[in-house]
């Protein structure tokens, strides 16, 4: 099985064009991420006195990081886990189920 080939896409962030590389099939997610970043950066630019694209980018990144960190569960068995950690736990459960069910399939 061959790996997906790399493609290039054009995105626009705060009026500047960027050519970005990604794997084939990942372009939609990358475009959505660029659009989200553009919205955040434009909102900061329009609502504050922050000048300079680099400073606006840092402010947007900090805001997005804070949003991501706030998505941790507050109670229950998954409290304190990030989304990535929850996904890893789900993958581990799926792997365990596959290991247990594979010998059972041979019985039928």
PDB file of N, CA and C in Angstrom, residues 49-94:
ATOM      1  N   UNK A  49      -5.193  46.795  20.172  1.00  0.00           N
ATOM      2  CA  UNK A  49      -4.139  47.681  19.690  1.00  0.00           C
ATOM      3  C   UNK A  49      -2.881  46.899  19.330  1.00  0.00           C
ATOM      4  N   UNK A  50      -2.979  45.569  19.314  1.00  0.00           N
ATOM      5  CA  UNK A  50      -1.825  44.743  18.988  1.00  0.00           C
ATOM      6  C   UNK A  50      -1.455  44.993  17.531  1.00  0.00           C
ATOM      7  N   UNK A  51      -0.196  45.312  17.319  1.00  0.00           N
ATOM      8  CA  UNK A  51       0.301  45.579  15.971  1.00  0.00           C
ATOM      9  C   UNK A  51       1.310  44.515  15.585  1.00  0.00           C
ATOM     10  N   UNK A  52       1.392  44.237  14.347  1.00  0.00           N
ATOM     11  CA  UNK A  52       2.359  43.271  13.841  1.00  0.00           C
ATOM     12  C   UNK A  52       1.763  41.884  13.744  1.00  0.00           C
ATOM     13  N   UNK A  53       1.918  41.299  12.586  1.00  0.00           N
ATOM     14  CA  UNK A  53       1.354  39.976  12.339  1.00  0.00           C
ATOM     15  C   UNK A  53       1.911  38.936  13.297  1.00  0.00           C
ATOM     16  N   UNK A  54       3.199  39.035  13.624  1.00  0.00           N
ATOM     17  CA  UNK A  54       3.793  38.044  14.518  1.00  0.00           C
ATOM     18  C   UNK A  54       3.190  38.115  15.912  1.00  0.00           C
ATOM     19  N   UNK A  55       2.966  39.316  16.409  1.00  0.00           N
ATOM     20  CA  UNK A  55       2.355  39.458  17.746  1.00  0.00           C
ATOM     21  C   UNK A  55       0.895  38.990  17.730  1.00  0.00           C
ATOM     22  N   UNK A  56       0.189  39.298  16.664  1.00  0.00           N
ATOM     23  CA  UNK A  56      -1.207  38.843  16.536  1.00  0.00           C
ATOM     24  C   UNK A  56      -1.246  37.318  16.473  1.00  0.00           C
ATOM     25  N   UNK A  57      -0.309  36.719  15.755  1.00  0.00           N
ATOM     26  CA  UNK A  57      -0.253  35.255  15.658  1.00  0.00           C
ATOM     27  C   UNK A  57      -0.003  34.622  17.016  1.00  0.00           C
ATOM     28  N   UNK A  58       0.905  35.223  17.800  1.00  0.00           N
ATOM     29  CA  UNK A  58       1.188  34.694  19.139  1.00  0.00           C
ATOM     30  C   UNK A  58      -0.055  34.811  20.025  1.00  0.00           C
ATOM     31  N   UNK A  59      -0.734  35.941  19.967  1.00  0.00           N
ATOM     32  CA  UNK A  59      -1.949  36.125  20.768  1.00  0.00           C
ATOM     33  C   UNK A  59      -3.023  35.114  20.361  1.00  0.00           C
ATOM     34  N   UNK A  60      -3.175  34.887  19.060  1.00  0.00           N
ATOM     35  CA  UNK A  60      -4.151  33.904  18.576  1.00  0.00           C
ATOM     36  C   UNK A  60      -3.768  32.503  19.047  1.00  0.00           C
ATOM     37  N   UNK A  61      -2.482  32.161  18.951  1.00  0.00           N
ATOM     38  CA  UNK A  61      -2.022  30.842  19.382  1.00  0.00           C
ATOM     39  C   UNK A  61      -2.268  30.634  20.873  1.00  0.00           C
ATOM     40  N   UNK A  62      -2.006  31.649  21.671  1.00  0.00           N
ATOM     41  CA  UNK A  62      -2.249  31.536  23.111  1.00  0.00           C
ATOM     42  C   UNK A  62      -3.733  31.346  23.414  1.00  0.00           C
ATOM     43  N   UNK A  63      -4.572  32.078  22.719  1.00  0.00           N
ATOM     44  CA  UNK A  63      -6.014  31.929  22.905  1.00  0.00           C
ATOM     45  C   UNK A  63      -6.499  30.550  22.502  1.00  0.00           C
ATOM     46  N   UNK A  64      -5.991  30.053  21.382  1.00  0.00           N
ATOM     47  CA  UNK A  64      -6.393  28.729  20.912  1.00  0.00           C
ATOM     48  C   UNK A  64      -5.872  27.640  21.843  1.00  0.00           C
ATOM     49  N   UNK A  65      -4.653  27.807  22.375  1.00  0.00           N
ATOM     50  CA  UNK A  65      -4.112  26.842  23.329  1.00  0.00           C
ATOM     51  C   UNK A  65      -4.942  26.823  24.607  1.00  0.00           C
ATOM     52  N   UNK A  66      -5.344  27.996  25.074  1.00  0.00           N
ATOM     53  CA  UNK A  66      -6.189  28.072  26.276  1.00  0.00           C
ATOM     54  C   UNK A  66      -7.531  27.384  26.027  1.00  0.00           C
ATOM     55  N   UNK A  67      -8.100  27.589  24.845  1.00  0.00           N
ATOM     56  CA  UNK A  67      -9.361  26.923  24.497  1.00  0.00           C
ATOM     57  C   UNK A  67      -9.193  25.408  24.496  1.00  0.00           C
ATOM     58  N   UNK A  68      -8.105  24.936  23.914  1.00  0.00           N
ATOM     59  CA  UNK A  68      -7.857  23.501  23.854  1.00  0.00           C
ATOM     60  C   UNK A  68      -7.682  22.916  25.248  1.00  0.00           C
ATOM     61  N   UNK A  69      -6.908  23.599  26.085  1.00  0.00           N
ATOM     62  CA  UNK A  69      -6.685  23.092  27.442  1.00  0.00           C
ATOM     63  C   UNK A  69      -7.959  23.110  28.273  1.00  0.00           C
ATOM     64  N   UNK A  70      -8.872  24.004  27.978  1.00  0.00           N
ATOM     65  CA  UNK A  70     -10.117  24.066  28.746  1.00  0.00           C
ATOM     66  C   UNK A  70     -11.104  22.976  28.346  1.00  0.00           C
ATOM     67  N   UNK A  71     -10.795  22.185  27.325  1.00  0.00           N
ATOM     68  CA  UNK A  71     -11.702  21.122  26.902  1.00  0.00           C
ATOM     69  C   UNK A  71     -11.534  19.858  27.726  1.00  0.00           C
ATOM     70  N   UNK A  72     -10.667  19.883  28.712  1.00  0.00           N
ATOM     71  CA  UNK A  72     -10.494  18.711  29.569  1.00  0.00           C
ATOM     72  C   UNK A  72     -11.766  18.472  30.368  1.00  0.00           C
ATOM     73  N   UNK A  73     -12.083  17.192  30.567  1.00  0.00           N
ATOM     74  CA  UNK A  73     -13.251  16.828  31.359  1.00  0.00           C
ATOM     75  C   UNK A  73     -13.020  17.231  32.812  1.00  0.00           C
ATOM     76  N   UNK A  74     -14.061  17.704  33.474  1.00  0.00           N
ATOM     77  CA  UNK A  74     -13.926  18.182  34.848  1.00  0.00           C
ATOM     78  C   UNK A  74     -14.244  17.120  35.890  1.00  0.00           C
ATOM     79  N   UNK A  75     -15.048  16.116  35.530  1.00  0.00           N
ATOM     80  CA  UNK A  75     -15.368  15.068  36.488  1.00  0.00           C
ATOM     81  C   UNK A  75     -15.571  13.747  35.752  1.00  0.00           C
ATOM     82  N   UNK A  76     -15.680  12.693  36.504  1.00  0.00           N
ATOM     83  CA  UNK A  76     -15.873  11.388  35.903  1.00  0.00           C
ATOM     84  C   UNK A  76     -14.550  10.680  35.653  1.00  0.00           C
ATOM     85  N   UNK A  77     -14.628   9.512  35.014  1.00  0.00           N
ATOM     86  CA  UNK A  77     -13.429   8.695  34.828  1.00  0.00           C
ATOM     87  C   UNK A  77     -12.398   9.321  33.895  1.00  0.00           C
ATOM     88  N   UNK A  78     -12.803  10.304  33.097  1.00  0.00           N
ATOM     89  CA  UNK A  78     -11.878  10.932  32.164  1.00  0.00           C
ATOM     90  C   UNK A  78     -11.462  12.324  32.617  1.00  0.00           C
ATOM     91  N   UNK A  79     -11.709  12.642  33.888  1.00  0.00           N
ATOM     92  CA  UNK A  79     -11.398  13.992  34.358  1.00  0.00           C
ATOM     93  C   UNK A  79      -9.913  14.288  34.226  1.00  0.00           C
ATOM     94  N   UNK A  80      -9.639  15.473  33.774  1.00  0.00           N
ATOM     95  CA  UNK A  80      -8.262  15.916  33.647  1.00  0.00           C
ATOM     96  C   UNK A  80      -7.546  15.443  32.401  1.00  0.00           C
ATOM     97  N   UNK A  81      -8.211  14.681  31.552  1.00  0.00           N
ATOM     98  CA  UNK A  81      -7.562  14.172  30.347  1.00  0.00           C
ATOM     99  C   UNK A  81      -7.814  15.108  29.170  1.00  0.00           C
ATOM    100  N   UNK A  82      -6.817  15.249  28.332  1.00  0.00           N
ATOM    101  CA  UNK A  82      -6.990  16.035  27.117  1.00  0.00           C
ATOM    102  C   UNK A  82      -7.718  15.190  26.069  1.00  0.00           C
ATOM    103  N   UNK A  83      -8.137  15.812  25.003  1.00  0.00           N
ATOM    104  CA  UNK A  83      -8.807  15.092  23.925  1.00  0.00           C
ATOM    105  C   UNK A  83      -7.876  14.029  23.349  1.00  0.00           C
ATOM    106  N   UNK A  84      -6.604  14.379  23.181  1.00  0.00           N
ATOM    107  CA  UNK A  84      -5.634  13.410  22.673  1.00  0.00           C
ATOM    108  C   UNK A  84      -5.494  12.207  23.577  1.00  0.00           C
ATOM    109  N   UNK A  85      -5.494  12.440  24.882  1.00  0.00           N
ATOM    110  CA  UNK A  85      -5.389  11.334  25.841  1.00  0.00           C
ATOM    111  C   UNK A  85      -6.637  10.460  25.802  1.00  0.00           C
ATOM    112  N   UNK A  86      -7.810  11.071  25.639  1.00  0.00           N
ATOM    113  CA  UNK A  86      -9.054  10.298  25.532  1.00  0.00           C
ATOM    114  C   UNK A  86      -9.022   9.448  24.264  1.00  0.00           C
ATOM    115  N   UNK A  87      -8.574  10.039  23.145  1.00  0.00           N
ATOM    116  CA  UNK A  87      -8.474   9.285  21.892  1.00  0.00           C
ATOM    117  C   UNK A  87      -7.527   8.108  22.048  1.00  0.00           C
ATOM    118  N   UNK A  88      -6.409   8.304  22.751  1.00  0.00           N
ATOM    119  CA  UNK A  88      -5.461   7.221  22.957  1.00  0.00           C
ATOM    120  C   UNK A  88      -6.077   6.115  23.807  1.00  0.00           C
ATOM    121  N   UNK A  89      -6.837   6.487  24.838  1.00  0.00           N
ATOM    122  CA  UNK A  89      -7.499   5.477  25.675  1.00  0.00           C
ATOM    123  C   UNK A  89      -8.504   4.672  24.839  1.00  0.00           C
ATOM    124  N   UNK A  90      -9.246   5.355  23.961  1.00  0.00           N
ATOM    125  CA  UNK A  90     -10.209   4.663  23.095  1.00  0.00           C
ATOM    126  C   UNK A  90      -9.471   3.704  22.163  1.00  0.00           C
ATOM    127  N   UNK A  91      -8.350   4.147  21.589  1.00  0.00           N
ATOM    128  CA  UNK A  91      -7.562   3.282  20.713  1.00  0.00           C
ATOM    129  C   UNK A  91      -7.050   2.069  21.470  1.00  0.00           C
ATOM    130  N   UNK A  92      -6.592   2.281  22.704  1.00  0.00           N
ATOM    131  CA  UNK A  92      -6.119   1.159  23.523  1.00  0.00           C
ATOM    132  C   UNK A  92      -7.249   0.171  23.795  1.00  0.00           C
ATOM    133  N   UNK A  93      -8.456   0.668  24.067  1.00  0.00           N
ATOM    134  CA  UNK A  93      -9.606  -0.209  24.293  1.00  0.00           C
ATOM    135  C   UNK A  93      -9.937  -0.998  23.035  1.00  0.00           C
ATOM    136  N   UNK A  94      -9.907  -0.321  21.875  1.00  0.00           N
ATOM    137  CA  UNK A  94     -10.168  -1.016  20.614  1.00  0.00           C
ATOM    138  C   UNK A  94      -9.134  -2.098  20.351  1.00  0.00           C
TER     139      UNK A  94
END
